[in-house]
Amino acid sequence: MQLGLRNFGVNLVHLAPGAHSSERHWHERQDEFIYVLEGEVTLVTDAGAHVMGPGMCAGFPAGRPDGHHLINRTDAIAVYLEVGDRLPGERVHYPDADLAGRASNPATRFFHKDGTPYEPA
């Protein structure tokens, strides 16, 4: 269903057992919010690892250089909502990888930290 919204996005994510949501990352301009609906995920940030279950949420303010991601360390699928803005010119940083992202229409383009284009293997 298309609602015509342009300034934020909501994703319903099903995270398989053993899977990661992404590389650890943080956004320069985008606030990000997650809300766990089913199962259990482990939130990994610079502060460490924290288990989250249904009804728990976390927020990641724009511009705070604290890389985060979720890991499903259980044997069951975990389900959560992921909410963020869709700001033009957004930059995403990946502290544990030689990777950076830049938002451009219609999608994010990826680069190495030295600015050369990232070509997936």
PDB file of N, CA and C in Angstrom, residues 11-60:
ATOM      1  N   ASN A  11       9.932   0.191   8.189  1.00  0.00           N
ATOM      2  CA  ASN A  11      10.165  -1.146   7.654  1.00  0.00           C
ATOM      3  C   ASN A  11       9.775  -2.181   8.696  1.00  0.00           C
ATOM      4  N   LEU A  12       9.041  -3.200   8.277  1.00  0.00           N
ATOM      5  CA  LEU A  12       8.760  -4.361   9.109  1.00  0.00           C
ATOM      6  C   LEU A  12       9.829  -5.385   8.758  1.00  0.00           C
ATOM      7  N   VAL A  13      10.701  -5.684   9.717  1.00  0.00           N
ATOM      8  CA  VAL A  13      11.863  -6.529   9.451  1.00  0.00           C
ATOM      9  C   VAL A  13      11.688  -7.882  10.129  1.00  0.00           C
ATOM     10  N   HIS A  14      11.921  -8.960   9.374  1.00  0.00           N
ATOM     11  CA  HIS A  14      11.969 -10.325   9.908  1.00  0.00           C
ATOM     12  C   HIS A  14      13.437 -10.735   9.887  1.00  0.00           C
ATOM     13  N   LEU A  15      14.040 -10.874  11.064  1.00  0.00           N
ATOM     14  CA  LEU A  15      15.464 -11.182  11.177  1.00  0.00           C
ATOM     15  C   LEU A  15      15.625 -12.665  11.500  1.00  0.00           C
ATOM     16  N   ALA A  16      16.213 -13.392  10.567  1.00  0.00           N
ATOM     17  CA  ALA A  16      16.373 -14.841  10.698  1.00  0.00           C
ATOM     18  C   ALA A  16      17.364 -15.195  11.810  1.00  0.00           C
ATOM     19  N   PRO A  17      17.252 -16.392  12.364  1.00  0.00           N
ATOM     20  CA  PRO A  17      18.221 -16.827  13.363  1.00  0.00           C
ATOM     21  C   PRO A  17      19.650 -16.722  12.822  1.00  0.00           C
ATOM     22  N   GLY A  18      20.540 -16.149  13.622  1.00  0.00           N
ATOM     23  CA  GLY A  18      21.938 -15.994  13.237  1.00  0.00           C
ATOM     24  C   GLY A  18      22.234 -14.792  12.358  1.00  0.00           C
ATOM     25  N   ALA A  19      21.212 -14.067  11.927  1.00  0.00           N
ATOM     26  CA  ALA A  19      21.412 -12.944  10.998  1.00  0.00           C
ATOM     27  C   ALA A  19      21.693 -11.636  11.739  1.00  0.00           C
ATOM     28  N   HIS A  20      22.342 -10.711  11.015  1.00  0.00           N
ATOM     29  CA  HIS A  20      22.576  -9.339  11.476  1.00  0.00           C
ATOM     30  C   HIS A  20      21.660  -8.416  10.673  1.00  0.00           C
ATOM     31  N   SER A  21      21.219  -7.323  11.292  1.00  0.00           N
ATOM     32  CA  SER A  21      20.377  -6.363  10.576  1.00  0.00           C
ATOM     33  C   SER A  21      21.169  -5.614   9.516  1.00  0.00           C
ATOM     34  N   SER A  22      22.445  -5.377   9.774  1.00  0.00           N
ATOM     35  CA  SER A  22      23.331  -4.624   8.887  1.00  0.00           C
ATOM     36  C   SER A  22      24.720  -4.656   9.505  1.00  0.00           C
ATOM     37  N   GLU A  23      25.662  -3.991   8.858  1.00  0.00           N
ATOM     38  CA  GLU A  23      26.920  -3.679   9.536  1.00  0.00           C
ATOM     39  C   GLU A  23      26.599  -2.632  10.601  1.00  0.00           C
ATOM     40  N   ARG A  24      27.412  -2.571  11.658  1.00  0.00           N
ATOM     41  CA  ARG A  24      27.210  -1.485  12.632  1.00  0.00           C
ATOM     42  C   ARG A  24      27.359  -0.158  11.904  1.00  0.00           C
ATOM     43  N   HIS A  25      26.444   0.779  12.173  1.00  0.00           N
ATOM     44  CA  HIS A  25      26.429   2.043  11.437  1.00  0.00           C
ATOM     45  C   HIS A  25      25.818   3.151  12.286  1.00  0.00           C
ATOM     46  N   TRP A  26      26.007   4.392  11.833  1.00  0.00           N
ATOM     47  CA  TRP A  26      25.315   5.552  12.407  1.00  0.00           C
ATOM     48  C   TRP A  26      25.088   6.569  11.299  1.00  0.00           C
ATOM     49  N   HIS A  27      24.076   7.417  11.503  1.00  0.00           N
ATOM     50  CA  HIS A  27      23.656   8.387  10.494  1.00  0.00           C
ATOM     51  C   HIS A  27      24.000   9.808  10.926  1.00  0.00           C
ATOM     52  N   GLU A  28      24.461  10.626   9.979  1.00  0.00           N
ATOM     53  CA  GLU A  28      24.749  12.032  10.283  1.00  0.00           C
ATOM     54  C   GLU A  28      23.480  12.849  10.497  1.00  0.00           C
ATOM     55  N   ARG A  29      22.438  12.615   9.678  1.00  0.00           N
ATOM     56  CA  ARG A  29      21.250  13.481   9.698  1.00  0.00           C
ATOM     57  C   ARG A  29      19.958  12.761  10.067  1.00  0.00           C
ATOM     58  N   GLN A  30      19.982  11.457  10.102  1.00  0.00           N
ATOM     59  CA  GLN A  30      18.748  10.691  10.289  1.00  0.00           C
ATOM     60  C   GLN A  30      18.635  10.137  11.702  1.00  0.00           C
ATOM     61  N   ASP A  31      17.539  10.473  12.382  1.00  0.00           N
ATOM     62  CA  ASP A  31      17.183   9.766  13.602  1.00  0.00           C
ATOM     63  C   ASP A  31      16.688   8.383  13.191  1.00  0.00           C
ATOM     64  N   GLU A  32      16.945   7.397  14.037  1.00  0.00           N
ATOM     65  CA  GLU A  32      16.497   6.039  13.746  1.00  0.00           C
ATOM     66  C   GLU A  32      15.892   5.453  15.017  1.00  0.00           C
ATOM     67  N   PHE A  33      14.849   4.644  14.853  1.00  0.00           N
ATOM     68  CA  PHE A  33      14.110   4.084  15.979  1.00  0.00           C
ATOM     69  C   PHE A  33      13.764   2.645  15.645  1.00  0.00           C
ATOM     70  N   ILE A  34      13.884   1.747  16.633  1.00  0.00           N
ATOM     71  CA  ILE A  34      13.434   0.367  16.443  1.00  0.00           C
ATOM     72  C   ILE A  34      12.498  -0.022  17.579  1.00  0.00           C
ATOM     73  N   TYR A  35      11.544  -0.890  17.253  1.00  0.00           N
ATOM     74  CA  TYR A  35      10.586  -1.397  18.232  1.00  0.00           C
ATOM     75  C   TYR A  35      10.430  -2.893  17.978  1.00  0.00           C
ATOM     76  N   VAL A  36      10.743  -3.708  18.978  1.00  0.00           N
ATOM     77  CA  VAL A  36      10.689  -5.163  18.825  1.00  0.00           C
ATOM     78  C   VAL A  36       9.249  -5.642  18.999  1.00  0.00           C
ATOM     79  N   LEU A  37       8.769  -6.414  18.022  1.00  0.00           N
ATOM     80  CA  LEU A  37       7.409  -6.955  18.045  1.00  0.00           C
ATOM     81  C   LEU A  37       7.377  -8.403  18.512  1.00  0.00           C
ATOM     82  N   GLU A  38       8.303  -9.220  17.999  1.00  0.00           N
ATOM     83  CA  GLU A  38       8.315 -10.652  18.318  1.00  0.00           C
ATOM     84  C   GLU A  38       9.748 -11.132  18.429  1.00  0.00           C
ATOM     85  N   GLY A  39       9.960 -12.122  19.281  1.00  0.00           N
ATOM     86  CA  GLY A  39      11.277 -12.730  19.397  1.00  0.00           C
ATOM     87  C   GLY A  39      12.227 -11.886  20.224  1.00  0.00           C
ATOM     88  N   GLU A  40      13.505 -12.146  19.999  1.00  0.00           N
ATOM     89  CA  GLU A  40      14.551 -11.495  20.782  1.00  0.00           C
ATOM     90  C   GLU A  40      15.704 -11.123  19.863  1.00  0.00           C
ATOM     91  N   VAL A  41      16.217  -9.911  20.036  1.00  0.00           N
ATOM     92  CA  VAL A  41      17.388  -9.455  19.286  1.00  0.00           C
ATOM     93  C   VAL A  41      18.417  -8.934  20.277  1.00  0.00           C
ATOM     94  N   THR A  42      19.663  -8.934  19.855  1.00  0.00           N
ATOM     95  CA  THR A  42      20.725  -8.337  20.653  1.00  0.00           C
ATOM     96  C   THR A  42      21.158  -7.062  19.953  1.00  0.00           C
ATOM     97  N   LEU A  43      21.010  -5.936  20.645  1.00  0.00           N
ATOM     98  CA  LEU A  43      21.446  -4.643  20.137  1.00  0.00           C
ATOM     99  C   LEU A  43      22.912  -4.472  20.499  1.00  0.00           C
ATOM    100  N   VAL A  44      23.748  -4.227  19.497  1.00  0.00           N
ATOM    101  CA  VAL A  44      25.175  -4.008  19.715  1.00  0.00           C
ATOM    102  C   VAL A  44      25.483  -2.551  19.393  1.00  0.00           C
ATOM    103  N   THR A  45      26.052  -1.836  20.375  1.00  0.00           N
ATOM    104  CA  THR A  45      26.466  -0.443  20.216  1.00  0.00           C
ATOM    105  C   THR A  45      27.882  -0.309  20.768  1.00  0.00           C
ATOM    106  N   ASP A  46      28.410   0.902  20.774  1.00  0.00           N
ATOM    107  CA  ASP A  46      29.718   1.131  21.377  1.00  0.00           C
ATOM    108  C   ASP A  46      29.714   0.792  22.867  1.00  0.00           C
ATOM    109  N   ALA A  47      28.547   0.846  23.509  1.00  0.00           N
ATOM    110  CA  ALA A  47      28.435   0.555  24.942  1.00  0.00           C
ATOM    111  C   ALA A  47      28.385  -0.935  25.248  1.00  0.00           C
ATOM    112  N   GLY A  48      28.239  -1.780  24.221  1.00  0.00           N
ATOM    113  CA  GLY A  48      28.177  -3.219  24.436  1.00  0.00           C
ATOM    114  C   GLY A  48      26.951  -3.835  23.811  1.00  0.00           C
ATOM    115  N   ALA A  49      26.587  -5.025  24.304  1.00  0.00           N
ATOM    116  CA  ALA A  49      25.462  -5.787  23.767  1.00  0.00           C
ATOM    117  C   ALA A  49      24.339  -5.834  24.795  1.00  0.00           C
ATOM    118  N   HIS A  50      23.103  -5.622  24.322  1.00  0.00           N
ATOM    119  CA  HIS A  50      21.927  -5.600  25.189  1.00  0.00           C
ATOM    120  C   HIS A  50      20.810  -6.392  24.525  1.00  0.00           C
ATOM    121  N   VAL A  51      20.242  -7.358  25.245  1.00  0.00           N
ATOM    122  CA  VAL A  51      19.151  -8.167  24.714  1.00  0.00           C
ATOM    123  C   VAL A  51      17.852  -7.371  24.798  1.00  0.00           C
ATOM    124  N   MET A  52      17.085  -7.427  23.707  1.00  0.00           N
ATOM    125  CA  MET A  52      15.795  -6.734  23.625  1.00  0.00           C
ATOM    126  C   MET A  52      14.711  -7.733  23.229  1.00  0.00           C
ATOM    127  N   GLY A  53      13.553  -7.640  23.876  1.00  0.00           N
ATOM    128  CA  GLY A  53      12.422  -8.501  23.574  1.00  0.00           C
ATOM    129  C   GLY A  53      11.200  -7.689  23.191  1.00  0.00           C
ATOM    130  N   PRO A  54      10.062  -8.356  22.991  1.00  0.00           N
ATOM    131  CA  PRO A  54       8.836  -7.685  22.569  1.00  0.00           C
ATOM    132  C   PRO A  54       8.477  -6.508  23.479  1.00  0.00           C
ATOM    133  N   GLY A  55       8.102  -5.391  22.846  1.00  0.00           N
ATOM    134  CA  GLY A  55       7.719  -4.194  23.574  1.00  0.00           C
ATOM    135  C   GLY A  55       8.873  -3.275  23.916  1.00  0.00           C
ATOM    136  N   MET A  56      10.092  -3.700  23.662  1.00  0.00           N
ATOM    137  CA  MET A  56      11.257  -2.858  23.950  1.00  0.00           C
ATOM    138  C   MET A  56      11.622  -2.049  22.711  1.00  0.00           C
ATOM    139  N   CYS A  57      12.196  -0.860  22.933  1.00  0.00           N
ATOM    140  CA  CYS A  57      12.567  -0.002  21.819  1.00  0.00           C
ATOM    141  C   CYS A  57      13.914   0.651  22.086  1.00  0.00           C
ATOM    142  N   ALA A  58      14.499   1.185  21.032  1.00  0.00           N
ATOM    143  CA  ALA A  58      15.762   1.919  21.129  1.00  0.00           C
ATOM    144  C   ALA A  58      15.743   3.022  20.088  1.00  0.00           C
ATOM    145  N   GLY A  59      16.400   4.126  20.407  1.00  0.00           N
ATOM    146  CA  GLY A  59      16.503   5.244  19.480  1.00  0.00           C
ATOM    147  C   GLY A  59      17.948   5.632  19.277  1.00  0.00           C
ATOM    148  N   PHE A  60      18.242   6.111  18.083  1.00  0.00           N
ATOM    149  CA  PHE A  60      19.600   6.480  17.706  1.00  0.00           C
ATOM    150  C   PHE A  60      19.560   7.887  17.111  1.00  0.00           C
TER     151      PHE A  60
END
